[in-house]
GROMACS .gro file of C-alpha atoms in nm:
model
   64
    1UNK     CA    1   0.000   0.000   0.000
    2UNK     CA    2   0.284   0.239   0.083
    3UNK     CA    3   0.457   0.152  -0.244
    4UNK     CA    4   0.139   0.236  -0.429
    5UNK     CA    5   0.119   0.579  -0.260
    6UNK     CA    6   0.485   0.644  -0.345
    7UNK     CA    7   0.422   0.549  -0.707
    8UNK     CA    8   0.120   0.779  -0.726
    9UNK     CA    9   0.315   1.060  -0.560
   10UNK     CA   10   0.605   1.011  -0.801
   11UNK     CA   11   0.371   1.010  -1.101
   12UNK     CA   12   0.201   1.323  -0.971
   13UNK     CA   13   0.537   1.498  -0.927
   14UNK     CA   14   0.641   1.403  -1.280
   15UNK     CA   15   0.309   1.529  -1.416
   16UNK     CA   16   0.348   1.862  -1.235
   17UNK     CA   17   0.705   1.906  -1.354
   18UNK     CA   18   0.624   1.822  -1.715
   19UNK     CA   19   0.320   2.051  -1.722
   20UNK     CA   20   0.528   2.329  -1.569
   21UNK     CA   21   0.793   2.288  -1.835
   22UNK     CA   22   0.534   2.285  -2.111
   23UNK     CA   23   0.383   2.610  -1.982
   24UNK     CA   24   0.711   2.797  -2.030
   25UNK     CA   25   0.775   2.892  -2.388
   26UNK     CA   26   1.059   3.112  -2.507
   27UNK     CA   27   0.983   3.444  -2.674
   28UNK     CA   28   1.182   3.555  -2.973
   29UNK     CA   29   1.200   3.923  -3.067
   30UNK     CA   30   1.314   4.005  -3.419
   31UNK     CA   31   1.431   4.356  -3.503
   32UNK     CA   32   1.324   4.421  -3.861
   33UNK     CA   33   1.473   4.728  -4.025
   34UNK     CA   34   1.340   4.867  -4.353
   35UNK     CA   35   1.553   4.815  -4.657
   36UNK     CA   36   1.604   5.069  -4.932
   37UNK     CA   37   1.617   4.950  -5.289
   38UNK     CA   38   1.774   5.173  -5.547
   39UNK     CA   39   1.651   5.096  -5.896
   40UNK     CA   40   1.794   5.249  -6.207
   41UNK     CA   41   1.518   5.265  -6.467
   42UNK     CA   42   1.598   5.189  -6.824
   43UNK     CA   43   1.499   5.454  -7.081
   44UNK     CA   44   1.249   5.211  -7.237
   45UNK     CA   45   1.076   5.159  -6.902
   46UNK     CA   46   1.056   5.536  -6.843
   47UNK     CA   47   0.911   5.589  -7.190
   48UNK     CA   48   0.642   5.325  -7.138
   49UNK     CA   49   0.551   5.469  -6.797
   50UNK     CA   50   0.539   5.820  -6.944
   51UNK     CA   51   0.303   5.704  -7.220
   52UNK     CA   52   0.080   5.522  -6.969
   53UNK     CA   53   0.061   5.830  -6.749
   54UNK     CA   54  -0.026   6.053  -7.047
   55UNK     CA   55  -0.302   5.811  -7.151
   56UNK     CA   56  -0.436   5.800  -6.795
   57UNK     CA   57  -0.446   6.180  -6.772
   58UNK     CA   58  -0.620   6.204  -7.111
   59UNK     CA   59  -0.886   5.955  -6.997
   60UNK     CA   60  -0.930   6.134  -6.660
   61UNK     CA   61  -0.865   6.507  -6.710
   62UNK     CA   62  -1.003   6.592  -6.364
   63UNK     CA   63  -0.758   6.355  -6.193
   64UNK     CA   64  -0.537   6.638  -6.071
   0.00000   0.00000   0.00000
């Protein structure tokens, strides 16, 4: 009978210890800094964008 109580006490202690360890979870903080991207536009890309903007302004003259 005493051995049974010791076994139950030991199992209870193990259960408490394992649940206590599971309750603790590490927190990770990540410092994210913005990055700047410098892009050199090709003349062809600028020309296409310019034409698209002109067409948009012609379709919506009250845009600005």
